[in-house]
Amino acid sequence: MEEGELDQARSLLHEALPHFPDNSYILFQLGMLSVAEQDYPAAIQRFRTILVNHPKATRVRLELGRALFNNGDDDDAERQFRFARSGDLPAEVNTHIDRYLAAIHQRRTFRWDASFAVAPDTNINAAPSIEEISIFGLPFRLSDDAKRQTGVGLTLNGSAEWTPHLTDTTRLRVGGTLSRTDYKGGEFDDTLANVWLGPNYRVGNTELSTLLTGTYRWYGNEPYNHALGIRQEVDYDLSSRTRFSTALEHQWVQHDSVTSLDGTRTDWTGQWQYTLTPSSGMMALVGVSRESTQLDILSNTIYRGGVGYYQELYRGISVLLQPEYLEAHYDAEIPAFGVERRDQLWRARLTLSNRQWVYHGYSPTLSFIHSERDSNIDLYSYDRNQFQLGVTRLY
């Protein structure tokens, strides 16, 4: 290979491979041969095979990032470069990685994502387990429709964004997301669509976006509510390993049937992401949201906090753990119960994926989500277990 005898090198490596099918050195050299021949899909496959059992192999991850970059897979290339950047690399190599990251940001004008899953759920209507509730001091039995129900749903999530250049430092952002959960009978089907439009400015390592937003939700396959608003986002790359993001959004909300819920919703979130090692990363999130409706008993403030940890393991297994806590305070006493509503929600999500099984960029995932809400009004307390078995794009 060093003397340019690529055909002879390939012949020797292929002759050795059947005898040592898991030898990382042979697979790596075959990958490098594919890079030299500009056969980037073959190189990507070789490098991924090595990382299945050696997720901390920084050099392999770096070469995978380069092959993905040359193949036009910018999202995955950026991820691999950021993981590689956390390794013990010489300063000049880190400089090259930073150049690749800058080039990705400059040339990428379209990105999309999609996932699909089968989703068994122990409480599809987020209902309490109690049989009766006290209203104005009198006992009432819950109807069957108000009790918890189990079911198996189908979930679909998709997103896309187009960001054409307006000037060297300014882009236009046009995008949207769509999420849908579908259950048998349709009574608890839930669909949410979001769209946004606005300019994005980049100054050094900081990005600012001012977006007009729109939201429409259908519940039970009937229109539920819609909203228009404005959103301000700020992203700051402290380094190739660390990113801070914050977003503030204010929306004017109208409901299609229950007009007493009409009002405004303001939401702020702050997020920190950090790449720990070439095979792991973590994040933290805090937030607060304010919903003001025509009725004080429905107006509320929600405080939110969460963390996340990602680790690539051997045999191609990846683990993502995300615990989260939310606390809701309502403005006024509910006459029927004689107290102001207070909720505490604990939620934890565990996701397993297999990087070894990839088909057209998609990989199987298995998620388990446990939610438990404790309210001072029993009617709003519940626990819920959700499973999701599906496929998602591999990043």
Tab-separated table of C-alpha atoms in Angstrom:
chain	number	residue	atom	x	y	z
A	1	MET	CA	0.000	0.000	0.000
A	2	GLU	CA	2.814	2.421	0.895
A	3	GLU	CA	4.380	1.845	-2.542
A	4	GLY	CA	1.062	2.238	-4.345
A	5	GLU	CA	0.644	-1.472	-5.175
A	6	LEU	CA	-3.028	-1.408	-4.236
A	7	ASP	CA	-4.109	-4.427	-6.269
A	8	GLN	CA	-1.457	-6.646	-4.710
A	9	ALA	CA	-2.241	-5.324	-1.241
A	10	ARG	CA	-5.939	-6.010	-1.750
A	11	SER	CA	-5.205	-9.550	-2.908
A	12	LEU	CA	-3.098	-10.285	0.180
A	13	LEU	CA	-5.622	-8.811	2.564
A	14	HIS	CA	-8.550	-10.700	1.021
A	15	GLU	CA	-6.518	-13.900	1.170
A	16	ALA	CA	-5.902	-13.364	4.896
A	17	LEU	CA	-9.409	-12.196	5.825
A	18	PRO	CA	-11.163	-15.638	5.779
A	19	HIS	CA	-8.566	-16.932	8.247
A	20	PHE	CA	-8.886	-13.881	10.534
A	21	PRO	CA	-12.422	-12.521	9.925
A	22	ASP	CA	-12.431	-10.351	13.062
A	23	ASN	CA	-8.912	-8.975	12.721
A	24	SER	CA	-9.205	-5.210	13.097
A	25	TYR	CA	-5.919	-4.511	11.328
A	26	ILE	CA	-7.012	-6.337	8.167
A	27	LEU	CA	-10.434	-4.684	8.190
A	28	PHE	CA	-8.855	-1.264	8.730
A	29	GLN	CA	-6.418	-1.669	5.839
A	30	LEU	CA	-9.253	-2.831	3.576
A	31	GLY	CA	-11.166	0.242	4.620
A	32	MET	CA	-8.209	2.471	3.804
A	33	LEU	CA	-7.904	0.764	0.404
A	34	SER	CA	-11.552	1.571	-0.272
A	35	VAL	CA	-10.899	5.202	0.697
A	36	ALA	CA	-7.947	5.337	-1.721
A	37	GLU	CA	-10.250	4.030	-4.463
A	38	GLN	CA	-13.005	6.474	-3.411
A	39	ASP	CA	-15.323	3.572	-2.662
A	40	TYR	CA	-16.634	5.302	0.446
A	41	PRO	CA	-19.657	3.038	1.156
A	42	ALA	CA	-17.334	0.025	1.345
A	43	ALA	CA	-14.929	1.927	3.608
A	44	ILE	CA	-17.800	3.001	5.889
A	45	GLN	CA	-18.912	-0.609	6.239
A	46	ARG	CA	-15.370	-1.764	7.150
A	47	PHE	CA	-14.846	0.949	9.745
A	48	ARG	CA	-18.271	0.381	11.313
A	49	THR	CA	-17.506	-3.333	11.619
A	50	ILE	CA	-14.388	-2.537	13.641
A	51	LEU	CA	-16.202	-0.078	15.915
A	52	VAL	CA	-18.835	-2.693	16.751
A	53	ASN	CA	-16.292	-4.457	18.991
A	54	HIS	CA	-13.844	-1.590	19.507
A	55	PRO	CA	-15.957	1.545	20.120
A	56	LYS	CA	-13.001	3.394	21.680
A	57	ALA	CA	-10.817	3.067	18.564
A	58	THR	CA	-10.265	6.788	17.953
A	59	ARG	CA	-8.279	6.405	14.726
A	60	VAL	CA	-10.955	4.184	13.200
A	61	ARG	CA	-13.685	6.640	14.214
A	62	LEU	CA	-11.705	9.481	12.663
A	63	GLU	CA	-11.352	7.618	9.368
A	64	LEU	CA	-15.062	6.737	9.480
A	65	GLY	CA	-15.827	10.439	9.848
A	66	ARG	CA	-13.681	11.250	6.817
A	67	ALA	CA	-15.323	8.522	4.715
A	68	LEU	CA	-18.797	9.708	5.738
A	69	PHE	CA	-17.831	13.301	4.914
A	70	ASN	CA	-16.622	12.317	1.456
A	71	ASN	CA	-19.788	10.270	0.961
A	72	GLY	CA	-21.971	13.282	1.810
A	73	ASP	CA	-23.351	11.858	5.104
A	74	ASP	CA	-22.808	15.103	6.995
A	75	ASP	CA	-24.926	14.420	10.104
A	76	ASP	CA	-23.231	11.120	10.853
A	77	ALA	CA	-19.823	12.514	9.918
A	78	GLU	CA	-20.239	15.370	12.397
A	79	ARG	CA	-21.148	12.917	15.143
A	80	GLN	CA	-18.103	10.727	14.472
A	81	PHE	CA	-15.759	13.736	14.344
A	82	ARG	CA	-17.057	15.045	17.674
A	83	PHE	CA	-16.537	11.648	19.292
A	84	ALA	CA	-13.039	11.374	17.802
A	85	ARG	CA	-12.246	14.900	19.003
A	86	SER	CA	-12.638	13.735	22.608
A	87	GLY	CA	-9.793	11.234	22.229
A	88	ASP	CA	-6.125	11.798	23.021
A	89	LEU	CA	-5.113	13.198	19.628
A	90	PRO	CA	-2.241	15.462	18.559
A	91	ALA	CA	-3.065	19.165	18.253
A	92	GLU	CA	-2.660	19.143	14.473
A	93	VAL	CA	-5.196	16.307	14.151
A	94	ASN	CA	-7.702	18.228	16.270
A	95	THR	CA	-7.160	21.221	13.997
A	96	HIS	CA	-8.034	19.090	10.970
A	97	ILE	CA	-11.166	17.813	12.726
A	98	ASP	CA	-12.254	21.381	13.428
A	99	ARG	CA	-11.832	22.188	9.735
A	100	TYR	CA	-14.033	19.253	8.796
A	101	LEU	CA	-16.693	20.395	11.272
A	102	ALA	CA	-16.596	23.918	9.845
A	103	ALA	CA	-16.865	22.547	6.298
A	104	ILE	CA	-19.863	20.413	7.274
A	105	HIS	CA	-21.649	23.409	8.738
A	106	GLN	CA	-20.894	25.485	5.653
A	107	ARG	CA	-22.102	23.029	3.026
A	108	ARG	CA	-25.038	21.357	4.781
A	109	THR	CA	-28.309	22.909	3.614
A	110	PHE	CA	-30.758	20.049	4.212
A	111	ARG	CA	-31.205	17.534	6.993
A	112	TRP	CA	-33.905	15.086	7.912
A	113	ASP	CA	-34.649	12.292	10.373
A	114	ALA	CA	-37.275	9.579	10.752
A	115	SER	CA	-38.188	6.728	13.080
A	116	PHE	CA	-40.946	4.136	13.343
A	117	ALA	CA	-41.891	1.805	16.207
A	118	VAL	CA	-44.467	-0.611	17.566
A	119	ALA	CA	-45.421	0.697	21.011
A	120	PRO	CA	-47.175	-1.422	23.695
A	121	ASP	CA	-48.460	0.851	26.469
A	122	THR	CA	-49.899	0.045	29.900
A	123	ASN	CA	-51.793	3.357	30.181
A	124	ILE	CA	-52.559	4.883	26.791
A	125	ASN	CA	-54.953	7.501	28.234
A	126	ALA	CA	-52.738	8.487	31.217
A	127	ALA	CA	-55.586	7.636	33.600
A	128	PRO	CA	-55.481	6.921	37.355
A	129	SER	CA	-55.685	3.455	38.884
A	130	ILE	CA	-58.359	4.446	41.429
A	131	GLU	CA	-61.956	3.264	41.221
A	132	GLU	CA	-63.612	6.326	42.734
A	133	ILE	CA	-62.904	9.995	43.471
A	134	SER	CA	-64.253	12.472	46.002
A	135	ILE	CA	-65.856	15.577	44.443
A	136	PHE	CA	-67.290	18.261	46.759
A	137	GLY	CA	-66.849	15.700	49.520
A	138	LEU	CA	-69.026	13.084	47.813
A	139	PRO	CA	-67.736	9.776	46.351
A	140	PHE	CA	-68.104	9.207	42.613
A	141	ARG	CA	-67.120	6.061	40.716
A	142	LEU	CA	-65.016	6.509	37.603
A	143	SER	CA	-66.582	5.417	34.349
A	144	ASP	CA	-64.817	2.795	32.237
A	145	ASP	CA	-63.688	5.491	29.788
A	146	ALA	CA	-61.979	7.386	32.612
A	147	LYS	CA	-60.026	4.362	33.862
A	148	ARG	CA	-56.597	3.338	32.592
A	149	GLN	CA	-56.554	1.392	29.355
A	150	THR	CA	-53.814	-0.654	27.775
A	151	GLY	CA	-53.060	-0.973	24.089
A	152	VAL	CA	-50.491	-1.418	21.359
A	153	GLY	CA	-49.827	1.562	19.161
A	154	LEU	CA	-47.722	2.538	16.208
A	155	THR	CA	-45.504	5.622	16.466
A	156	LEU	CA	-44.054	7.640	13.627
A	157	ASN	CA	-41.683	10.596	13.993
A	158	GLY	CA	-40.181	12.671	11.210
A	159	SER	CA	-38.386	15.970	10.828
A	160	ALA	CA	-36.833	17.968	8.003
A	161	GLU	CA	-35.160	21.357	7.636
A	162	TRP	CA	-33.879	23.316	4.634
A	163	THR	CA	-31.262	26.010	5.342
A	164	PRO	CA	-30.187	27.793	2.132
A	165	HIS	CA	-27.489	30.472	2.316
A	166	LEU	CA	-28.593	34.087	2.059
A	167	THR	CA	-25.122	35.549	2.755
A	168	ASP	CA	-21.857	34.143	4.105
A	169	THR	CA	-23.144	34.442	7.676
A	170	THR	CA	-26.922	34.302	7.214
A	171	ARG	CA	-29.252	31.461	6.289
A	172	LEU	CA	-32.980	30.927	5.992
A	173	ARG	CA	-34.407	28.120	8.113
A	174	VAL	CA	-37.539	26.355	6.844
A	175	GLY	CA	-38.546	23.171	8.611
A	176	GLY	CA	-41.073	21.055	10.377
A	177	THR	CA	-41.717	17.960	12.469
A	178	LEU	CA	-44.533	15.432	12.515
A	179	SER	CA	-45.231	12.877	15.239
A	180	ARG	CA	-48.143	10.464	15.377
A	181	THR	CA	-49.242	7.686	17.720
A	182	ASP	CA	-51.966	5.420	16.404
A	183	TYR	CA	-54.050	3.020	18.526
A	184	LYS	CA	-56.799	0.598	17.603
A	185	GLY	CA	-60.152	2.361	17.478
A	186	GLY	CA	-58.624	5.819	17.130
A	187	GLU	CA	-60.019	7.215	20.394
A	188	PHE	CA	-56.558	8.003	21.762
A	189	ASP	CA	-54.685	8.692	18.516
A	190	ASP	CA	-52.434	11.729	18.858
A	191	THR	CA	-50.871	13.747	16.040
A	192	LEU	CA	-48.691	16.845	16.421
A	193	ALA	CA	-47.276	18.957	13.580
A	194	ASN	CA	-44.809	21.832	13.985
A	195	VAL	CA	-43.447	24.228	11.348
A	196	TRP	CA	-40.993	27.145	11.527
A	197	LEU	CA	-39.544	29.846	9.312
A	198	GLY	CA	-36.923	32.513	9.930
A	199	PRO	CA	-33.328	33.713	9.582
A	200	ASN	CA	-30.258	32.177	11.175
A	201	TYR	CA	-27.112	34.216	11.896
A	202	ARG	CA	-23.669	32.829	12.704
A	203	VAL	CA	-21.012	34.920	14.420
A	204	GLY	CA	-17.897	32.953	15.305
A	205	ASN	CA	-18.999	29.950	17.348
A	206	THR	CA	-22.460	31.371	18.051
A	207	GLU	CA	-25.670	30.864	16.084
A	208	LEU	CA	-28.838	32.908	16.556
A	209	SER	CA	-32.208	32.077	15.034
A	210	THR	CA	-35.428	34.100	15.129
A	211	LEU	CA	-38.304	31.929	13.959
A	212	LEU	CA	-42.014	32.223	13.339
A	213	THR	CA	-43.627	29.002	14.540
A	214	GLY	CA	-46.881	27.180	14.004
A	215	THR	CA	-48.357	24.140	15.751
A	216	TYR	CA	-51.409	22.011	15.059
A	217	ARG	CA	-52.584	19.050	17.126
A	218	TRP	CA	-55.207	16.412	16.492
A	219	TYR	CA	-56.427	14.134	19.293
A	220	GLY	CA	-58.713	11.193	18.677
A	221	ASN	CA	-58.381	12.147	14.990
A	222	GLU	CA	-60.259	15.370	15.696
A	223	PRO	CA	-58.762	18.902	15.679
A	224	TYR	CA	-57.640	19.727	19.223
A	225	ASN	CA	-55.691	23.006	19.170
A	226	HIS	CA	-53.462	25.230	17.057
A	227	ALA	CA	-50.945	27.942	17.869
A	228	LEU	CA	-48.821	30.663	16.299
A	229	GLY	CA	-45.736	32.063	17.938
A	230	ILE	CA	-42.188	33.351	17.828
A	231	ARG	CA	-39.065	31.476	18.924
A	232	GLN	CA	-35.548	32.717	19.697
A	233	GLU	CA	-32.717	30.157	19.669
A	234	VAL	CA	-29.053	30.556	20.603
A	235	ASP	CA	-26.432	27.822	20.093
A	236	TYR	CA	-22.853	28.236	21.273
A	237	ASP	CA	-19.999	25.807	20.611
A	238	LEU	CA	-17.615	26.243	23.494
A	239	SER	CA	-15.401	23.612	21.838
A	240	SER	CA	-15.730	20.664	19.480
A	241	ARG	CA	-16.780	18.631	22.529
A	242	THR	CA	-19.137	21.054	24.273
A	243	ARG	CA	-22.278	22.803	23.060
A	244	PHE	CA	-24.734	25.054	24.899
A	245	SER	CA	-28.219	25.674	23.495
A	246	THR	CA	-31.099	27.785	24.726
A	247	ALA	CA	-34.522	28.549	23.285
A	248	LEU	CA	-37.350	30.891	24.283
A	249	GLU	CA	-40.756	30.561	22.602
A	250	HIS	CA	-44.056	32.393	23.070
A	251	GLN	CA	-47.228	31.101	21.417
A	252	TRP	CA	-50.845	32.201	21.181
A	253	VAL	CA	-52.988	29.076	21.522
A	254	GLN	CA	-56.571	28.427	20.432
A	255	HIS	CA	-58.540	25.239	21.077
A	256	ASP	CA	-61.082	23.938	18.623
A	257	SER	CA	-63.710	22.832	21.162
A	258	VAL	CA	-62.796	23.863	24.740
A	259	THR	CA	-62.348	27.626	24.359
A	260	SER	CA	-61.696	28.065	28.100
A	261	LEU	CA	-58.228	26.647	27.380
A	262	ASP	CA	-57.411	29.450	24.932
A	263	GLY	CA	-54.529	31.670	25.960
A	264	THR	CA	-50.746	31.867	25.723
A	265	ARG	CA	-47.876	29.491	26.326
A	266	THR	CA	-44.272	30.543	27.026
A	267	ASP	CA	-41.471	28.013	27.182
A	268	TRP	CA	-37.750	28.310	27.939
A	269	THR	CA	-35.182	25.497	27.812
A	270	GLY	CA	-31.437	25.356	28.253
A	271	GLN	CA	-29.328	22.386	27.198
A	272	TRP	CA	-25.691	21.359	27.608
A	273	GLN	CA	-24.038	18.562	25.570
A	274	TYR	CA	-20.587	17.164	26.203
A	275	THR	CA	-18.629	14.377	24.512
A	276	LEU	CA	-16.870	12.435	27.262
A	277	THR	CA	-14.851	9.877	25.299
A	278	PRO	CA	-14.728	8.546	21.725
A	279	SER	CA	-17.609	6.242	22.673
A	280	SER	CA	-19.680	8.171	25.243
A	281	GLY	CA	-21.378	11.493	25.879
A	282	MET	CA	-23.737	13.213	28.273
A	283	MET	CA	-26.235	16.056	28.384
A	284	ALA	CA	-28.236	18.100	30.877
A	285	LEU	CA	-31.473	20.045	30.398
A	286	VAL	CA	-33.415	22.598	32.445
A	287	GLY	CA	-36.568	24.446	31.543
A	288	VAL	CA	-39.646	26.321	32.665
A	289	SER	CA	-42.953	26.840	30.873
A	290	ARG	CA	-45.935	29.061	31.600
A	291	GLU	CA	-49.471	28.408	30.325
A	292	SER	CA	-52.085	31.116	30.823
A	293	THR	CA	-55.698	30.250	30.001
A	294	GLN	CA	-59.059	31.920	30.489
A	295	LEU	CA	-59.515	29.970	33.740
A	296	ASP	CA	-57.062	30.345	36.612
A	297	ILE	CA	-57.619	26.746	37.700
A	298	LEU	CA	-56.160	25.613	34.350
A	299	SER	CA	-53.292	28.123	34.195
A	300	ASN	CA	-50.011	26.627	35.348
A	301	THR	CA	-46.232	26.838	35.575
A	302	ILE	CA	-44.062	23.761	34.933
A	303	TYR	CA	-40.434	23.365	36.001
A	304	ARG	CA	-38.289	20.747	34.278
A	305	GLY	CA	-34.866	19.173	34.685
A	306	GLY	CA	-33.142	16.139	33.212
A	307	VAL	CA	-29.865	14.476	32.333
A	308	GLY	CA	-28.772	11.947	29.745
A	309	TYR	CA	-25.885	9.530	29.252
A	310	TYR	CA	-24.907	7.707	26.047
A	311	GLN	CA	-22.437	4.822	25.802
A	312	GLU	CA	-21.393	2.608	22.909
A	313	LEU	CA	-20.647	-0.912	24.149
A	314	TYR	CA	-19.217	-4.026	22.536
A	315	ARG	CA	-21.065	-6.234	20.050
A	316	GLY	CA	-22.572	-3.110	18.534
A	317	ILE	CA	-24.858	-2.340	21.490
A	318	SER	CA	-25.460	1.324	22.385
A	319	VAL	CA	-27.213	2.513	25.554
A	320	LEU	CA	-28.981	5.831	26.156
A	321	LEU	CA	-30.364	6.609	29.621
A	322	GLN	CA	-32.484	9.763	30.176
A	323	PRO	CA	-34.106	10.439	33.595
A	324	GLU	CA	-36.266	13.572	33.890
A	325	TYR	CA	-38.297	15.401	36.557
A	326	LEU	CA	-41.194	17.844	36.057
A	327	GLU	CA	-43.175	19.793	38.662
A	328	ALA	CA	-46.426	21.625	37.853
A	329	HIS	CA	-48.058	24.378	39.935
A	330	TYR	CA	-51.602	25.525	39.073
A	331	ASP	CA	-52.743	29.060	39.837
A	332	ALA	CA	-56.041	28.620	41.675
A	333	GLU	CA	-57.954	26.265	43.884
A	334	ILE	CA	-60.239	23.829	42.098
A	335	PRO	CA	-63.607	24.178	43.880
A	336	ALA	CA	-64.564	20.542	43.357
A	337	PHE	CA	-61.467	19.357	45.233
A	338	GLY	CA	-60.768	22.314	47.520
A	339	VAL	CA	-57.024	22.595	46.716
A	340	GLU	CA	-54.673	24.100	44.167
A	341	ARG	CA	-53.396	21.306	41.955
A	342	ARG	CA	-49.729	20.277	42.374
A	343	ASP	CA	-48.114	17.562	40.227
A	344	GLN	CA	-44.734	15.848	40.350
A	345	LEU	CA	-43.744	13.737	37.355
A	346	TRP	CA	-40.769	11.380	37.213
A	347	ARG	CA	-39.903	9.898	33.856
A	348	ALA	CA	-37.010	7.695	32.763
A	349	ARG	CA	-36.180	6.439	29.284
A	350	LEU	CA	-33.787	3.605	28.438
A	351	THR	CA	-32.949	3.035	24.775
A	352	LEU	CA	-30.900	0.174	23.356
A	353	SER	CA	-29.756	0.122	19.735
A	354	ASN	CA	-27.560	-2.164	17.677
A	355	ARG	CA	-25.007	-0.527	15.405
A	356	GLN	CA	-24.104	-3.910	13.912
A	357	TRP	CA	-27.448	-4.273	12.148
A	358	VAL	CA	-27.771	-1.461	9.636
A	359	TYR	CA	-29.974	-1.345	6.550
A	360	HIS	CA	-29.909	1.729	4.332
A	361	GLY	CA	-28.809	3.832	7.298
A	362	TYR	CA	-31.470	2.478	9.705
A	363	SER	CA	-30.807	0.495	12.853
A	364	PRO	CA	-33.177	-1.356	15.261
A	365	THR	CA	-33.923	0.233	18.633
A	366	LEU	CA	-35.726	-0.869	21.773
A	367	SER	CA	-36.943	1.735	24.270
A	368	PHE	CA	-38.561	1.441	27.688
A	369	ILE	CA	-40.195	4.544	29.197
A	370	HIS	CA	-41.506	4.619	32.758
A	371	SER	CA	-43.597	7.597	33.887
A	372	GLU	CA	-45.056	8.213	37.328
A	373	ARG	CA	-47.065	11.314	38.225
A	374	ASP	CA	-47.921	12.053	41.839
A	375	SER	CA	-50.647	14.686	42.266
A	376	ASN	CA	-52.338	16.089	45.349
A	377	ILE	CA	-55.584	15.325	43.481
A	378	ASP	CA	-55.822	11.566	42.977
A	379	LEU	CA	-57.662	11.965	39.678
A	380	TYR	CA	-54.432	13.222	38.045
A	381	SER	CA	-52.024	10.648	39.500
A	382	TYR	CA	-50.938	7.769	37.284
A	383	ASP	CA	-48.136	5.422	36.382
A	384	ARG	CA	-47.308	4.283	32.873
A	385	ASN	CA	-44.933	1.874	31.133
A	386	GLN	CA	-44.268	2.192	27.421
A	387	PHE	CA	-42.214	-0.030	25.151
A	388	GLN	CA	-41.117	0.955	21.662
A	389	LEU	CA	-39.568	-1.521	19.227
A	390	GLY	CA	-38.681	-0.025	15.896
A	391	VAL	CA	-36.060	1.441	13.621
A	392	THR	CA	-34.350	4.807	13.505
A	393	ARG	CA	-31.626	6.458	11.456
A	394	LEU	CA	-28.176	5.544	12.726
A	395	TYR	CA	-26.144	8.502	13.986
